[in-house]
mmCIF file of C-alpha atoms and ligand atoms in Angstrom:
data_model
loop_
_atom_site.group_PDB
_atom_site.id
_atom_site.type_symbol
_atom_site.label_atom_id
_atom_site.label_comp_id
_atom_site.label_asym_id
_atom_site.label_seq_id
_atom_site.Cartn_x
_atom_site.Cartn_y
_atom_site.Cartn_z
ATOM 1 C CA UNK A 25 77.917 106.552 53.998
ATOM 2 C CA UNK A 26 78.297 106.743 50.227
ATOM 3 C CA UNK A 27 77.596 104.050 47.640
ATOM 4 C CA UNK A 28 78.258 104.286 43.900
ATOM 5 C CA UNK A 29 76.091 102.266 41.523
ATOM 6 C CA UNK A 30 77.205 102.276 37.903
ATOM 7 C CA UNK A 31 74.345 101.997 35.434
ATOM 8 C CA UNK A 32 71.946 103.156 38.131
ATOM 9 C CA UNK A 33 69.491 104.871 35.800
ATOM 10 C CA UNK A 34 67.529 101.785 34.813
ATOM 11 C CA UNK A 35 66.841 98.096 35.432
ATOM 12 C CA UNK A 36 68.884 96.222 38.015
ATOM 13 C CA UNK A 37 71.000 99.296 38.836
ATOM 14 C CA UNK A 38 67.907 101.300 39.718
ATOM 15 C CA UNK A 39 66.613 98.549 42.039
ATOM 16 C CA UNK A 40 70.055 98.346 43.695
ATOM 17 C CA UNK A 41 70.109 102.128 44.177
ATOM 18 C CA UNK A 42 66.737 101.993 45.945
ATOM 19 C CA UNK A 43 67.832 99.036 48.088
ATOM 20 C CA UNK A 44 71.007 100.849 49.180
ATOM 21 C CA UNK A 45 68.962 103.965 49.958
ATOM 22 C CA UNK A 46 66.689 101.833 52.172
ATOM 23 C CA UNK A 47 69.852 100.649 53.949
ATOM 24 C CA UNK A 48 70.767 104.273 54.683
ATOM 25 C CA UNK A 49 73.325 104.890 51.958
ATOM 26 C CA UNK A 50 73.674 108.160 50.135
ATOM 27 C CA UNK A 51 73.573 106.836 46.572
ATOM 28 C CA UNK A 52 75.710 108.144 43.724
ATOM 29 C CA UNK A 53 73.835 107.174 40.585
ATOM 30 C CA UNK A 54 76.034 106.746 37.526
ATOM 31 C CA UNK A 55 74.596 106.448 34.025
ATOM 32 C CA UNK A 56 75.725 107.112 30.482
ATOM 33 C CA UNK A 57 73.104 109.220 28.707
ATOM 34 C CA UNK A 58 69.587 108.648 30.028
ATOM 35 C CA UNK A 59 69.167 111.674 32.309
ATOM 36 C CA UNK A 60 65.390 111.310 32.494
ATOM 37 C CA UNK A 61 65.572 107.746 33.850
ATOM 38 C CA UNK A 62 68.463 108.653 36.166
ATOM 39 C CA UNK A 63 66.316 111.425 37.660
ATOM 40 C CA UNK A 64 63.537 108.889 38.258
ATOM 41 C CA UNK A 65 66.007 106.697 40.169
ATOM 42 C CA UNK A 66 67.098 109.700 42.233
ATOM 43 C CA UNK A 67 63.454 110.453 43.078
ATOM 44 C CA UNK A 68 62.977 106.814 44.183
ATOM 45 C CA UNK A 69 66.140 107.009 46.315
ATOM 46 C CA UNK A 70 64.715 110.083 48.048
ATOM 47 C CA UNK A 71 61.321 108.380 48.487
ATOM 48 C CA UNK A 72 63.203 105.547 50.200
ATOM 49 C CA UNK A 73 64.277 108.054 52.826
ATOM 50 C CA UNK A 74 67.864 108.736 51.803
ATOM 51 C CA UNK A 75 69.594 111.154 49.466
ATOM 52 C CA UNK A 76 71.681 110.802 46.351
ATOM 53 C CA UNK A 77 73.215 112.512 43.370
ATOM 54 C CA UNK A 78 73.749 111.894 39.678
ATOM 55 C CA UNK A 79 77.256 111.256 38.363
ATOM 56 C CA UNK A 80 77.142 110.597 34.612
ATOM 57 C CA UNK A 81 80.196 109.160 32.896
ATOM 58 C CA UNK A 82 80.985 106.444 30.379
ATOM 59 C CA UNK A 83 82.386 103.498 32.355
ATOM 60 C CA UNK A 84 84.226 102.273 29.266
ATOM 61 C CA UNK A 85 86.210 105.512 29.009
ATOM 62 C CA UNK A 86 89.131 105.513 31.435
ATOM 63 C CA UNK A 87 89.760 109.273 31.414
ATOM 64 C CA UNK A 88 86.065 110.046 31.869
ATOM 65 C CA UNK A 89 85.903 107.713 34.888
ATOM 66 C CA UNK A 90 88.975 109.217 36.530
ATOM 67 C CA UNK A 91 87.796 112.775 35.858
ATOM 68 C CA UNK A 92 84.310 112.214 37.338
ATOM 69 C CA UNK A 93 85.525 110.249 40.360
ATOM 70 C CA UNK A 94 88.326 112.722 41.117
ATOM 71 C CA UNK A 95 85.868 115.633 40.910
ATOM 72 C CA UNK A 96 83.541 113.816 43.342
ATOM 73 C CA UNK A 97 86.414 113.119 45.737
ATOM 74 C CA UNK A 98 87.567 116.742 45.631
ATOM 75 C CA UNK A 99 84.085 118.045 46.418
ATOM 76 C CA UNK A 100 83.642 115.544 49.288
ATOM 77 C CA UNK A 101 86.827 115.996 51.287
ATOM 78 C CA UNK A 102 86.956 113.664 54.287
ATOM 79 C CA UNK A 103 84.320 111.343 52.797
ATOM 80 C CA UNK A 104 84.793 108.177 50.781
ATOM 81 C CA UNK A 105 82.748 105.760 48.729
ATOM 82 C CA UNK A 106 82.536 102.621 50.852
ATOM 83 C CA UNK A 107 80.255 100.608 48.553
ATOM 84 C CA UNK A 108 80.862 100.154 44.837
ATOM 85 C CA UNK A 109 78.467 98.213 42.631
ATOM 86 C CA UNK A 110 79.936 97.702 39.159
ATOM 87 C CA UNK A 111 76.626 97.131 37.420
ATOM 88 C CA UNK A 112 76.674 99.038 34.104
ATOM 89 C CA UNK A 113 76.639 96.668 31.160
ATOM 90 C CA UNK A 114 75.566 96.142 27.586
ATOM 91 C CA UNK A 115 75.154 93.221 25.236
ATOM 92 C CA UNK A 116 75.710 93.063 21.462
ATOM 93 C CA UNK A 117 74.867 89.460 20.590
ATOM 94 C CA UNK A 118 75.855 87.665 17.429
ATOM 95 C CA UNK A 119 77.418 84.389 16.402
ATOM 96 C CA UNK A 120 81.186 84.742 16.384
ATOM 97 C CA UNK A 121 81.406 84.261 12.614
ATOM 98 C CA UNK A 122 79.227 87.345 12.112
ATOM 99 C CA UNK A 123 80.500 89.400 15.042
ATOM 100 C CA UNK A 124 82.081 92.705 14.074
ATOM 101 C CA UNK A 125 85.243 93.782 15.868
ATOM 102 C CA UNK A 126 83.458 96.829 17.277
ATOM 103 C CA UNK A 127 80.794 94.684 18.975
ATOM 104 C CA UNK A 128 83.450 92.480 20.540
ATOM 105 C CA UNK A 129 85.503 95.425 21.774
ATOM 106 C CA UNK A 130 82.604 97.556 22.983
ATOM 107 C CA UNK A 131 81.197 94.761 25.134
ATOM 108 C CA UNK A 132 84.641 94.033 26.625
ATOM 109 C CA UNK A 133 85.255 97.720 27.297
ATOM 110 C CA UNK A 134 81.859 98.338 28.899
ATOM 111 C CA UNK A 135 81.488 95.136 30.929
ATOM 112 C CA UNK A 136 85.092 94.321 31.860
ATOM 113 C CA UNK A 137 87.496 97.241 31.361
ATOM 114 C CA UNK A 138 84.985 99.328 33.327
ATOM 115 C CA UNK A 139 85.859 97.209 36.365
ATOM 116 C CA UNK A 140 89.426 98.502 36.173
ATOM 117 C CA UNK A 141 88.423 102.073 35.299
ATOM 118 C CA UNK A 142 86.002 102.541 38.201
ATOM 119 C CA UNK A 143 87.358 100.226 40.885
ATOM 120 C CA UNK A 144 90.990 101.306 40.814
ATOM 121 C CA UNK A 145 90.450 104.926 41.943
ATOM 122 C CA UNK A 146 88.046 103.785 44.697
ATOM 123 C CA UNK A 147 90.071 100.956 46.230
ATOM 124 C CA UNK A 148 92.756 103.140 47.795
ATOM 125 C CA UNK A 149 90.321 105.144 49.970
ATOM 126 C CA UNK A 150 88.636 101.860 51.015
ATOM 127 C CA UNK A 151 92.034 100.475 52.024
ATOM 128 C CA UNK A 152 92.789 103.647 53.995
ATOM 129 C CA UNK A 153 89.464 103.409 55.849
ATOM 130 C CA UNK A 154 89.855 99.643 56.337
ATOM 131 C CA UNK A 155 86.338 98.978 55.130
ATOM 132 C CA UNK A 156 84.689 98.499 51.769
ATOM 133 C CA UNK A 157 82.246 96.465 49.767
ATOM 134 C CA UNK A 158 82.576 95.792 46.032
ATOM 135 C CA UNK A 159 79.916 93.887 44.114
ATOM 136 C CA UNK A 160 80.399 93.117 40.416
ATOM 137 C CA UNK A 161 77.405 92.350 38.218
ATOM 138 C CA UNK A 162 78.370 89.244 36.271
ATOM 139 C CA UNK A 163 75.970 86.885 34.491
ATOM 140 C CA UNK A 164 75.035 83.273 33.941
ATOM 141 C CA UNK A 165 76.676 83.843 30.563
ATOM 142 C CA UNK A 166 80.030 84.378 32.287
ATOM 143 C CA UNK A 167 79.772 81.072 34.151
ATOM 144 C CA UNK A 168 78.329 78.831 31.474
ATOM 145 C CA UNK A 169 79.063 80.595 28.190
ATOM 146 C CA UNK A 170 76.091 81.212 25.929
ATOM 147 C CA UNK A 171 75.965 80.899 22.140
ATOM 148 C CA UNK A 172 75.807 84.279 20.444
ATOM 149 C CA UNK A 173 77.610 85.882 23.375
ATOM 150 C CA UNK A 174 81.342 85.173 22.941
ATOM 151 C CA UNK A 175 81.943 88.853 23.700
ATOM 152 C CA UNK A 176 79.602 89.064 26.694
ATOM 153 C CA UNK A 177 80.563 85.648 28.121
ATOM 154 C CA UNK A 178 84.254 86.581 27.872
ATOM 155 C CA UNK A 179 83.650 89.914 29.605
ATOM 156 C CA UNK A 180 81.548 88.470 32.422
ATOM 157 C CA UNK A 181 83.838 85.456 32.860
ATOM 158 C CA UNK A 182 86.768 87.860 33.129
ATOM 159 C CA UNK A 183 84.865 89.912 35.670
ATOM 160 C CA UNK A 184 84.273 86.830 37.828
ATOM 161 C CA UNK A 185 87.995 85.992 37.726
ATOM 162 C CA UNK A 186 88.943 89.590 38.571
ATOM 163 C CA UNK A 187 86.517 89.447 41.518
ATOM 164 C CA UNK A 188 88.310 86.402 42.917
ATOM 165 C CA UNK A 189 91.748 87.956 42.391
ATOM 166 C CA UNK A 190 90.939 91.317 43.976
ATOM 167 C CA UNK A 191 89.214 89.640 46.943
ATOM 168 C CA UNK A 192 92.546 87.990 47.793
ATOM 169 C CA UNK A 193 94.469 91.240 47.405
ATOM 170 C CA UNK A 194 92.397 93.299 49.845
ATOM 171 C CA UNK A 195 90.664 90.839 52.182
ATOM 172 C CA UNK A 196 92.999 91.739 55.026
ATOM 173 C CA UNK A 197 91.815 95.349 54.763
ATOM 174 C CA UNK A 198 88.270 94.295 55.598
ATOM 175 C CA UNK A 199 87.068 94.853 52.049
ATOM 176 C CA UNK A 200 84.903 92.172 50.447
ATOM 177 C CA UNK A 201 84.679 91.669 46.692
ATOM 178 C CA UNK A 202 81.926 89.493 45.292
ATOM 179 C CA UNK A 203 80.102 88.891 42.032
ATOM 180 C CA UNK A 204 76.452 88.235 41.341
ATOM 181 C CA UNK A 205 75.444 86.174 38.316
ATOM 182 C CA UNK A 206 71.814 86.670 37.299
ATOM 183 C CA UNK A 207 69.997 84.518 34.775
ATOM 184 C CA UNK A 208 67.170 86.295 32.949
ATOM 185 C CA UNK A 209 65.906 89.410 34.707
ATOM 186 C CA UNK A 210 63.064 91.589 33.439
ATOM 187 C CA UNK A 211 64.729 94.803 32.267
ATOM 188 C CA UNK A 212 65.285 96.686 29.002
ATOM 189 C CA UNK A 213 68.274 94.408 28.379
ATOM 190 C CA UNK A 214 66.158 91.314 27.749
ATOM 191 C CA UNK A 215 63.637 93.091 25.548
ATOM 192 C CA UNK A 216 63.238 91.216 22.285
ATOM 193 C CA UNK A 217 64.046 87.811 23.841
ATOM 194 C CA UNK A 218 61.347 85.122 23.590
ATOM 195 C CA UNK A 219 60.300 85.108 27.253
ATOM 196 C CA UNK A 220 57.601 82.449 26.791
ATOM 197 C CA UNK A 221 60.064 79.979 25.235
ATOM 198 C CA UNK A 222 62.924 80.768 27.609
ATOM 199 C CA UNK A 223 60.903 80.409 30.788
ATOM 200 C CA UNK A 224 60.111 76.810 29.834
ATOM 201 C CA UNK A 225 63.798 76.082 30.561
ATOM 202 C CA UNK A 226 63.788 77.820 33.952
ATOM 203 C CA UNK A 227 62.791 75.595 36.891
ATOM 204 C CA UNK A 228 60.999 78.520 38.554
ATOM 205 C CA UNK A 229 59.199 79.133 35.269
ATOM 206 C CA UNK A 230 59.654 82.888 35.193
ATOM 207 C CA UNK A 231 62.185 85.648 34.665
ATOM 208 C CA UNK A 232 63.594 87.282 37.790
ATOM 209 C CA UNK A 233 62.748 90.765 39.045
ATOM 210 C CA UNK A 234 65.388 93.476 39.399
ATOM 211 C CA UNK A 235 64.375 93.807 43.067
ATOM 212 C CA UNK A 236 65.313 90.156 43.685
ATOM 213 C CA UNK A 237 68.841 90.817 42.422
ATOM 214 C CA UNK A 238 68.987 94.019 44.479
ATOM 215 C CA UNK A 239 68.093 92.079 47.638
ATOM 216 C CA UNK A 240 71.116 89.812 47.083
ATOM 217 C CA UNK A 241 73.397 92.798 46.481
ATOM 218 C CA UNK A 242 72.000 94.430 49.630
ATOM 219 C CA UNK A 243 72.916 91.324 51.627
ATOM 220 C CA UNK A 244 76.466 91.181 50.217
ATOM 221 C CA UNK A 245 76.956 94.820 51.154
ATOM 222 C CA UNK A 246 75.571 94.369 54.674
ATOM 223 C CA UNK A 247 77.575 93.739 57.845
ATOM 224 C CA UNK A 248 75.959 90.256 58.005
ATOM 225 C CA UNK A 249 77.935 89.249 54.894
ATOM 226 C CA UNK A 250 81.283 90.318 56.329
ATOM 227 C CA UNK A 251 82.943 86.871 55.914
ATOM 228 C CA UNK A 252 81.824 86.284 52.315
ATOM 229 C CA UNK A 253 84.413 87.320 49.747
ATOM 230 C CA UNK A 254 85.673 86.159 46.372
ATOM 231 C CA UNK A 255 82.348 84.482 45.634
ATOM 232 C CA UNK A 256 80.145 84.527 42.573
ATOM 233 C CA UNK A 257 76.545 83.946 43.603
ATOM 234 C CA UNK A 258 74.024 82.785 41.010
ATOM 235 C CA UNK A 259 70.478 84.133 40.994
ATOM 236 C CA UNK A 260 68.708 82.444 38.136
ATOM 237 C CA UNK A 261 65.578 80.559 39.250
ATOM 238 C CA UNK A 262 67.482 77.275 39.084
ATOM 239 C CA UNK A 263 68.421 77.614 35.409
ATOM 240 C CA UNK A 264 72.064 76.699 36.006
ATOM 241 C CA UNK A 265 73.765 75.560 39.160
HETATM 242 P P1 NAP B 320 69.668 97.813 31.350
HETATM 243 O O1 NAP B 320 68.272 97.826 31.836
HETATM 244 O O2 NAP B 320 69.940 97.769 29.876
HETATM 245 O O3 NAP B 320 70.440 99.063 31.994
HETATM 246 C C1 NAP B 320 71.793 99.273 31.701
HETATM 247 C C2 NAP B 320 72.338 100.361 32.587
HETATM 248 O O4 NAP B 320 73.729 100.496 32.321
HETATM 249 C C3 NAP B 320 71.718 101.726 32.304
HETATM 250 O O5 NAP B 320 71.649 102.424 33.514
HETATM 251 C C4 NAP B 320 72.728 102.371 31.357
HETATM 252 O O6 NAP B 320 72.731 103.805 31.387
HETATM 253 C C5 NAP B 320 74.016 101.834 31.943
HETATM 254 N N1 NAP B 320 75.133 101.858 31.001
HETATM 255 C C6 NAP B 320 75.272 101.164 29.844
HETATM 256 N N2 NAP B 320 76.450 101.462 29.263
HETATM 257 C C7 NAP B 320 77.080 102.356 30.071
HETATM 258 C C8 NAP B 320 78.302 103.054 30.016
HETATM 259 N N3 NAP B 320 79.168 102.875 29.008
HETATM 260 N N4 NAP B 320 78.614 103.910 31.022
HETATM 261 C C9 NAP B 320 77.758 104.105 32.056
HETATM 262 N N5 NAP B 320 76.572 103.466 32.168
HETATM 263 C C10 NAP B 320 76.239 102.615 31.181
HETATM 264 O O7 NAP B 320 70.469 96.564 31.938
HETATM 265 P P2 NAP B 320 70.166 95.602 33.196
HETATM 266 O O8 NAP B 320 69.402 94.438 32.684
HETATM 267 O O9 NAP B 320 69.666 96.378 34.355
HETATM 268 O O10 NAP B 320 71.647 95.080 33.468
HETATM 269 C C11 NAP B 320 72.443 95.533 34.544
HETATM 270 C C12 NAP B 320 73.623 94.610 34.675
HETATM 271 O O11 NAP B 320 73.169 93.275 34.917
HETATM 272 C C13 NAP B 320 74.496 94.526 33.419
HETATM 273 O O12 NAP B 320 75.858 94.432 33.776
HETATM 274 C C14 NAP B 320 74.044 93.241 32.770
HETATM 275 O O13 NAP B 320 75.056 92.709 31.932
HETATM 276 C C15 NAP B 320 73.746 92.397 33.982
HETATM 277 N N6 NAP B 320 72.829 91.290 33.730
HETATM 278 C C16 NAP B 320 71.553 91.502 33.325
HETATM 279 C C17 NAP B 320 70.725 90.413 33.102
HETATM 280 C C18 NAP B 320 69.288 90.557 32.672
HETATM 281 O O14 NAP B 320 68.656 89.534 32.370
HETATM 282 N N7 NAP B 320 68.723 91.746 32.637
HETATM 283 C C19 NAP B 320 71.209 89.110 33.294
HETATM 284 C C20 NAP B 320 72.530 88.934 33.711
HETATM 285 C C21 NAP B 320 73.328 90.030 33.941
HETATM 286 P P3 NAP B 320 71.767 104.702 30.420
HETATM 287 O O15 NAP B 320 70.386 104.598 31.034
HETATM 288 O O16 NAP B 320 72.338 106.071 30.481
HETATM 289 O O17 NAP B 320 71.824 104.068 29.070
#
């Protein structure tokens, strides 16, 4: 049983990789450039009692995605990736009036176009095997819209809509497609934010842990969640419901 986690080298993606390893999945850990951290995730996957491999590619680059995924498929004849977690993401915050074109485009390419680049080559084998699980890492920002994040909110909002559309396309093939929308989670991504001030606004009065998000992803991937599809589930300590 193979699972691919994009952005598995750090943060939420690492916690998801470990969770899937605990569930018995052989985890394919994608990352962009941080080999050292990706190797740490692989070691944790093995400690969890499973195995895995590293598959670096830039999720925003369509050719790179197709090349890496095709190479994996050719070296694993008869196997298929039954779980896909589209988790890789970046943010480049700024007020729209100051936002450079590159920051708008890069965030769209990495957080939204990546969904197309990675999911498309993996859906067909899932359809053939009549089983699959796709989980897309969205954000509170994609539900509510956050100032300073027109790029990121647009990307994550688009990802939520794509989740709902794809779920309807392939539900009959026993493939579920869901999104998870975290609030603030303690990872490198939130470094530099004023945690003390922000947690005042969160009913649970703290940031979330990557492992808490991974537990939700683990549930959505499990057989127990087989009738949940097209949903976007918030995990935000009550910040926004
Ligand atoms: P993180 O700690 O910054 O880690 C980002 C991960 O994505 C790294 O593994 C990174 O790889 C990978 N990545 C970035 N760009 C990539 C690219 N072009 N191609 C392949 N991999 C790429 O982030 P995180 O906080 O765990 O966030 C994970 C996901 O949750 C993101 O989609 C994020 O938008 C979402 N999210 C996070 C929060 C939060 O509060 N942390 C809240 C809501 C949603 P390298 O190590 O190689 O750089």
